[in-house]
Coordinates of C-alpha atoms (C1' of nucleotides) in Angstrom, one line a residue:
Chain A
M1 CA 21.7 23.2 -10.2
D2 CA 18.1 22.7 -11.1
D3 CA 15.4 20.7 -9.4
K4 CA 14.5 18.3 -12.1
Q5 CA 15.1 15.6 -9.5
L6 CA 11.9 16.7 -7.8
Y7 CA 9.9 16.0 -10.9
L8 CA 7.7 12.9 -10.7
S9 CA 8.8 11.8 -14.1
S10 CA 12.5 11.6 -13.2
Q11 CA 12.0 9.4 -10.1
V12 CA 12.3 5.7 -9.9
C13 CA 10.3 5.5 -6.8
F14 CA 7.1 6.8 -8.1
P15 CA 6.9 4.3 -11.0
L16 CA 7.6 1.6 -8.5
Y17 CA 4.8 2.7 -6.2
S18 CA 2.4 3.2 -9.2
A19 CA 3.2 -0.1 -10.9
S20 CA 2.8 -2.0 -7.7
R21 CA -0.7 -0.6 -7.2
L22 CA -1.6 -1.3 -10.8
I23 CA -0.4 -4.9 -10.6
T24 CA -2.5 -5.4 -7.5
K25 CA -5.5 -3.9 -9.4
A26 CA -4.8 -6.3 -12.3
Y27 CA -4.9 -9.2 -9.9
K28 CA -8.2 -8.1 -8.4
P29 CA -10.7 -9.7 -10.9
Y30 CA -9.0 -13.0 -10.6
L31 CA -8.7 -12.9 -6.8
D32 CA -12.3 -11.7 -6.4
E33 CA -13.4 -15.0 -7.9
L34 CA -11.5 -16.7 -5.0
G35 CA -12.7 -14.2 -2.4
L36 CA -9.2 -13.2 -1.7
T37 CA -7.2 -10.0 -1.3
Y38 CA -3.7 -9.7 -2.7
P39 CA -2.0 -10.0 0.7
Q40 CA -4.2 -13.0 1.6
Y41 CA -3.1 -14.6 -1.7
L42 CA 0.5 -14.1 -0.7
V43 CA 0.0 -15.8 2.6
L44 CA -1.7 -18.7 0.8
M45 CA 1.3 -19.0 -1.6
V46 CA 3.6 -19.3 1.4
L47 CA 1.4 -22.0 2.9
W48 CA 0.9 -23.9 -0.3
E49 CA 4.6 -24.2 -0.5
N50 CA 5.1 -24.9 3.2
N51 CA 2.1 -25.8 5.2
G52 CA 2.3 -25.6 9.0
V53 CA 4.7 -22.8 9.4
S54 CA 4.8 -20.3 12.2
V55 CA 3.7 -16.7 12.0
N56 CA 7.3 -15.7 12.3
Q57 CA 8.2 -17.7 9.2
I58 CA 5.5 -16.0 7.2
T59 CA 6.6 -12.5 8.3
E60 CA 10.1 -13.4 7.0
K61 CA 8.9 -14.7 3.7
L62 CA 6.7 -11.7 3.0
G63 CA 8.6 -9.0 4.8
L64 CA 5.4 -8.1 6.8
N65 CA 5.3 -7.6 10.5
T66 CA 3.0 -9.4 12.9
N67 CA 0.9 -6.2 13.4
T68 CA -0.1 -6.6 9.8
L69 CA -0.3 -10.4 9.7
S70 CA -2.0 -11.1 13.0
P71 CA -5.3 -9.5 12.0
L72 CA -5.0 -10.7 8.4
L73 CA -4.5 -14.3 9.6
K74 CA -7.5 -13.9 11.9
R75 CA -9.7 -12.9 9.0
M76 CA -8.4 -15.8 7.0
E77 CA -9.2 -18.2 9.9
K78 CA -12.7 -16.7 10.0
M79 CA -12.9 -17.5 6.3
K80 CA -12.1 -21.1 7.1
L81 CA -9.0 -21.0 5.0
L82 CA -6.6 -21.8 7.8
Q83 CA -6.3 -22.6 11.5
R84 CA -4.1 -21.0 14.1
S85 CA -2.7 -23.0 17.0
R86 CA 0.0 -22.6 19.6
S87 CA 3.1 -24.7 19.0
S88 CA 3.6 -27.4 21.7
E89 CA 7.4 -27.1 21.5
D90 CA 7.4 -23.3 21.9
E91 CA 4.3 -21.9 23.4
R92 CA 5.1 -18.5 22.0
S93 CA 4.8 -19.6 18.4
V94 CA 1.6 -19.8 16.5
I95 CA 1.4 -22.5 13.8
I96 CA -0.7 -21.8 10.7
Q97 CA -2.3 -24.9 9.1
L98 CA -4.3 -24.8 5.9
T99 CA -7.8 -26.2 6.0
E100 CA -9.1 -28.4 3.2
S101 CA -10.7 -25.5 1.5
G102 CA -7.5 -23.5 1.9
K103 CA -5.6 -26.3 0.2
Q104 CA -8.3 -26.6 -2.5
L105 CA -7.9 -23.0 -3.5
K106 CA -4.5 -23.8 -4.9
L107 CA -6.1 -25.5 -7.9
K108 CA -8.2 -22.4 -8.7
A109 CA -5.2 -20.1 -8.2
R110 CA -2.9 -22.1 -10.4
P111 CA -3.8 -20.3 -13.8
I112 CA -3.6 -16.8 -12.3
P113 CA 0.1 -16.1 -12.8
E114 CA 0.0 -17.2 -16.4
K115 CA -3.1 -15.0 -17.1
L116 CA -1.4 -12.0 -15.5
L117 CA 1.7 -12.5 -17.6
T118 CA -0.2 -12.5 -20.8
E119 CA -1.9 -9.3 -19.8
I120 CA 1.5 -7.7 -19.3
L121 CA 3.2 -9.0 -22.4
S122 CA 2.8 -6.6 -25.4
D123 CA 4.7 -4.8 -28.1
N124 CA 6.7 -2.8 -25.6
I125 CA 7.1 -5.5 -22.9
K126 CA 8.7 -8.7 -23.9
I127 CA 9.4 -11.7 -21.6
E128 CA 13.1 -10.6 -21.4
D129 CA 11.9 -7.3 -20.0
V130 CA 9.8 -9.0 -17.3
L131 CA 12.7 -11.2 -16.4
K132 CA 15.1 -8.3 -16.3
L133 CA 12.6 -6.4 -14.2
K134 CA 12.4 -9.3 -11.7
D135 CA 16.2 -9.5 -11.5
I136 CA 16.7 -5.8 -10.8
L137 CA 13.9 -5.7 -8.3
N138 CA 15.3 -8.7 -6.4
E139 CA 18.7 -7.0 -6.2
L140 CA 17.0 -3.8 -5.0
I141 CA 15.2 -5.8 -2.3
V142 CA 18.5 -7.3 -1.2
V143 CA 20.1 -3.9 -0.9
L144 CA 17.2 -2.2 0.8
S145 CA 16.5 -5.0 3.3
N146 CA 20.1 -5.2 4.2
K147 CA 19.9 -1.5 4.9
T148 CA 17.0 -1.8 7.4
E149 CA 18.7 -4.8 8.9
S150 CA 22.0 -3.1 9.6
S151 CA 20.2 -0.1 11.0
R152 CA 18.4 -2.3 13.4
K153 CA 21.7 -3.6 14.8
I154 CA 22.8 -0.1 15.8
Chain B
M1 CA 2.7 -29.4 -15.6
D2 CA 4.1 -28.3 -12.2
D3 CA 3.1 -25.4 -10.1
K4 CA 6.3 -23.6 -9.9
Q5 CA 4.4 -20.6 -11.0
L6 CA 2.8 -20.4 -7.6
Y7 CA 6.1 -20.0 -5.9
L8 CA 6.7 -16.5 -4.5
S9 CA 10.2 -16.6 -6.0
S10 CA 9.1 -17.0 -9.5
Q11 CA 6.6 -14.2 -9.6
V12 CA 7.3 -10.6 -10.8
C13 CA 4.4 -9.2 -8.8
F14 CA 5.7 -10.1 -5.4
P15 CA 9.1 -8.4 -5.9
L16 CA 7.3 -5.4 -7.2
Y17 CA 5.0 -5.2 -4.1
S18 CA 7.9 -5.9 -1.8
A19 CA 10.3 -3.4 -3.4
S20 CA 7.7 -0.7 -3.4
R21 CA 7.2 -1.1 0.4
L22 CA 10.9 -1.1 1.0
I23 CA 11.4 2.1 -1.0
T24 CA 8.7 3.8 1.0
K25 CA 10.5 2.7 4.1
A26 CA 13.8 4.0 2.8
Y27 CA 12.2 7.4 2.3
K28 CA 10.7 7.4 5.8
P29 CA 13.7 8.9 7.8
Y30 CA 14.0 11.8 5.3
L31 CA 10.3 12.4 5.1
D32 CA 10.0 12.2 8.9
E33 CA 12.2 15.2 9.1
L34 CA 9.7 17.1 7.0
G35 CA 6.7 15.7 8.8
L36 CA 5.4 14.1 5.6
T37 CA 4.2 10.7 4.5
Y38 CA 5.2 9.3 1.1
P39 CA 1.8 10.0 -0.5
Q40 CA 1.8 13.5 0.9
Y41 CA 5.3 14.0 -0.6
L42 CA 3.9 12.9 -3.9
V43 CA 1.2 15.5 -3.8
L44 CA 3.7 18.2 -3.0
M45 CA 5.8 17.2 -5.9
V46 CA 2.8 17.6 -8.2
L47 CA 2.2 21.0 -6.7
W48 CA 5.8 22.2 -6.7
E49 CA 5.7 21.5 -10.4
N50 CA 2.3 23.0 -11.0
N51 CA 0.7 25.1 -8.2
G52 CA -3.0 25.8 -8.3
V53 CA -4.2 22.6 -10.0
S54 CA -7.5 20.9 -9.4
V55 CA -8.0 17.8 -7.3
N56 CA -8.9 16.0 -10.6
Q57 CA -5.5 16.9 -12.1
I58 CA -3.7 15.5 -9.0
T59 CA -5.7 12.3 -9.3
E60 CA -4.5 11.9 -12.9
K61 CA -0.9 12.6 -12.1
L62 CA -0.8 10.2 -9.2
G63 CA -3.3 7.6 -10.4
L64 CA -5.1 7.9 -7.0
N65 CA -8.9 8.5 -6.7
T66 CA -10.6 11.2 -4.8
N67 CA -11.6 8.8 -2.1
T68 CA -7.9 8.6 -1.3
L69 CA -7.0 12.2 -2.1
S70 CA -9.8 14.1 -0.4
P71 CA -9.0 13.1 3.2
L72 CA -5.2 13.3 2.4
L73 CA -5.6 16.9 1.1
K74 CA -7.7 17.7 4.2
R75 CA -4.9 16.5 6.5
M76 CA -2.4 18.6 4.5
E77 CA -4.6 21.6 4.7
K78 CA -4.8 21.1 8.5
M79 CA -1.0 21.0 8.4
K80 CA -1.0 24.4 6.8
L81 CA 0.8 23.0 3.7
L82 CA -2.0 24.0 1.2
Q83 CA -5.4 25.6 0.8
R84 CA -8.5 24.2 -0.9
S85 CA -10.9 26.4 -2.6
R86 CA -13.7 26.0 -5.1
S87 CA -12.9 27.2 -8.6
S88 CA -14.9 30.2 -9.7
E89 CA -15.2 29.0 -13.3
D90 CA -16.4 25.6 -12.3
E91 CA -18.0 25.3 -8.9
R92 CA -17.5 21.6 -8.9
S93 CA -13.7 21.8 -9.0
V94 CA -11.6 22.3 -6.0
I95 CA -8.3 24.1 -6.6
I96 CA -5.3 23.3 -4.4
Q97 CA -2.9 26.2 -3.6
L98 CA 0.4 25.8 -1.8
T99 CA 0.9 27.9 1.3
E100 CA 4.2 29.6 1.9
S101 CA 5.4 26.8 4.2
G102 CA 4.2 24.3 1.6
K103 CA 6.4 26.1 -1.0
Q104 CA 9.3 26.3 1.5
L105 CA 9.4 22.6 1.9
K106 CA 10.7 22.2 -1.6
L107 CA 14.1 23.4 -0.5
K108 CA 14.3 20.9 2.3
A109 CA 13.1 18.1 0.0
R110 CA 15.5 18.9 -2.8
P111 CA 18.4 16.7 -1.6
I112 CA 16.2 13.6 -0.9
P113 CA 16.1 12.0 -4.4
E114 CA 19.9 12.2 -4.6
K115 CA 20.3 10.6 -1.1
L116 CA 18.0 7.8 -2.0
L117 CA 19.8 7.1 -5.2
T118 CA 23.1 6.7 -3.4
E119 CA 21.5 4.3 -0.9
I120 CA 20.4 2.2 -3.8
L121 CA 23.6 2.2 -5.9
S122 CA 25.9 -0.6 -5.0
D123 CA 28.0 -3.4 -6.4
N124 CA 24.9 -5.2 -7.8
I125 CA 22.9 -2.1 -8.8
K126 CA 24.5 0.3 -11.2
I127 CA 22.9 3.5 -12.5
E128 CA 22.1 1.7 -15.8
D129 CA 20.1 -0.8 -13.8
V130 CA 18.1 2.0 -12.2
L131 CA 17.4 3.6 -15.5
K132 CA 16.4 0.3 -17.1
L133 CA 14.2 -0.4 -14.1
K134 CA 12.5 3.0 -14.6
D135 CA 12.0 2.3 -18.3
I136 CA 10.4 -1.1 -17.9
L137 CA 8.2 0.1 -15.0
N138 CA 6.9 3.0 -17.1
E139 CA 6.1 0.7 -20.0
L140 CA 4.3 -1.6 -17.5
I141 CA 2.3 1.4 -16.2
V142 CA 1.3 2.3 -19.7
V143 CA 0.1 -1.3 -20.4
L144 CA -1.7 -1.7 -17.1
S145 CA -3.4 1.7 -17.1
N146 CA -4.6 1.3 -20.7
K147 CA -6.1 -2.0 -19.5
T148 CA -8.2 -0.5 -16.7
E149 CA -9.1 2.4 -19.0
S150 CA -10.5 0.2 -21.8
S151 CA -12.3 -2.0 -19.3
R152 CA -14.0 1.2 -17.9
K153 CA -15.3 1.9 -21.4
I154 CA -17.2 -1.4 -21.6
Chain C
dC1 C1' -36.5 26.0 -20.2
dA2 C1' -37.3 21.3 -17.9
dC3 C1' -34.9 17.1 -17.2
dG4 C1' -31.8 13.3 -17.8
dT5 C1' -26.9 12.6 -18.0
dT6 C1' -22.2 13.5 -17.0
dA7 C1' -18.5 15.3 -14.2
dA8 C1' -15.9 16.7 -9.9
dT9 C1' -15.7 15.9 -5.1
dA10 C1' -16.8 13.9 -0.8
dT11 C1' -18.3 10.2 2.5
dC12 C1' -18.4 5.5 4.2
dG13 C1' -16.8 0.9 5.1
dT14 C1' -13.1 -2.5 4.9
dG15 C1' -8.5 -4.1 4.6
dC16 C1' -4.0 -3.5 4.6
dA17 C1' 0.9 -1.3 6.4
dC18 C1' 3.4 0.1 10.2
dG19 C1' 5.2 2.5 14.5
dA20 C1' 4.6 2.0 19.4
dT21 C1' 3.5 -0.7 23.1
dG22 C1' 2.1 -4.8 25.8
dC23 C1' 2.5 -9.5 27.3
dA24 C1' 3.8 -14.1 28.1
dA25 C1' 7.1 -17.8 27.1
dA26 C1' 11.8 -19.0 26.4
dT27 C1' 16.6 -18.1 27.1
dA28 C1' 20.7 -16.1 29.0
dT29 C1' 23.2 -14.4 32.9
dA30 C1' 24.6 -13.6 37.4
Chain D
dT1 C1' 18.0 -20.8 40.8
dA2 C1' 16.4 -15.9 40.8
dT3 C1' 16.4 -12.3 37.5
dA4 C1' 17.3 -9.8 33.3
dT5 C1' 16.8 -10.1 28.4
dT6 C1' 15.2 -11.7 24.3
dT7 C1' 11.7 -13.7 21.3
dG8 C1' 7.0 -14.4 19.2
dC9 C1' 2.8 -12.7 18.8
dA10 C1' -1.1 -9.4 19.7
dT11 C1' -3.3 -4.8 20.2
dC12 C1' -3.8 0.1 19.3
dG13 C1' -3.8 4.2 16.6
dT14 C1' -3.1 6.5 12.2
dG15 C1' -2.8 6.9 7.4
dC16 C1' -3.4 5.3 3.1
dA17 C1' -6.0 2.6 -1.0
dC18 C1' -10.2 1.6 -3.0
dG19 C1' -15.1 -0.1 -4.1
dA20 C1' -19.6 1.7 -3.5
dT21 C1' -22.5 5.5 -3.0
dA22 C1' -24.0 10.3 -2.4
dT23 C1' -24.1 15.2 -3.6
dT24 C1' -23.9 19.2 -6.3
dA25 C1' -22.7 21.7 -10.4
dA26 C1' -22.4 21.7 -15.4
dC27 C1' -24.0 20.1 -19.8
dG28 C1' -26.9 18.1 -23.4
dT29 C1' -31.3 17.2 -25.5
dG30 C1' -36.0 17.5 -26.2

DNA sequence: CACGTTAATATCGTGCACGATGCAAATATA
DNA sequence: TATATTTGCATCGTGCACGATATTAACGTG
């Protein structure tokens, strides 16, 4: 038995970690123009699709906890992108509403995904590869999030 | 023209970001036993393969900058996993040497990749999928790191 | 050999991630 | 209806990531 398994090159996890950081870096120039970080952009995507959701609903969509989102949303409120307010039905819930400028950003953000895709596509990466990548990653997410879910129940 | 592209579900980048965090979380119970974080584990993998390399060589292997690695290596030195010393040939370089306990950890870490793989494999994710995933990610990394390289030259 | 440039690290500031903990509102249970 | 439990969110502490900047050593050019 050798220990090839401990080589960086033979792991799946390192490429995943590395690619994720590189993608965020690739987004940066476009998001800089909007004055956003990548996680802030994710929050906006949730809100553009469904304005007026609770913090809890955002945590579920993004898989982030409130200890990450609370300060992030506070910063975004300070940036006048959104407003936080207690729900009247359930005083524990905080509802996140986009401001006008938060809504406006959607127009500026619209071309970003397309631009990123063209950066990625090349001789060695075709659109089928990107779609295949997405499929496998989504399966992986299902498996791994079920894992942490079931361990929570114990 | 619609804006489906701005839906979380249609992006590749979000699954990548999400899966990366979930994988790190999956590692956590095993790394906790060794008292390591995931980036620290990555540094050790580099050193197990090539002890006595410079900080610069580690940055290249992991794609991390010195502003991330310097404090990380300091913490690892404090944990008695490695030693930092100036190179005698080039006084600018800092050479990283594993301590005995740093070397010993390799034995404890050996079974981890296997364990993680079995956690991932399931009805919907076969070994071919994992290999395919790795291949596409590595191509993606090549494309994206060339990108940032060429933009540096400008 | 002086001196400008490059290269290898380090430091600083900011923004995530996330485990642990706290707190108040809602809900369940006795 | 008291009380225990759960739920939704916030706060705190630590460790990455990373842009910007500083520092010192090596190198190149006149």
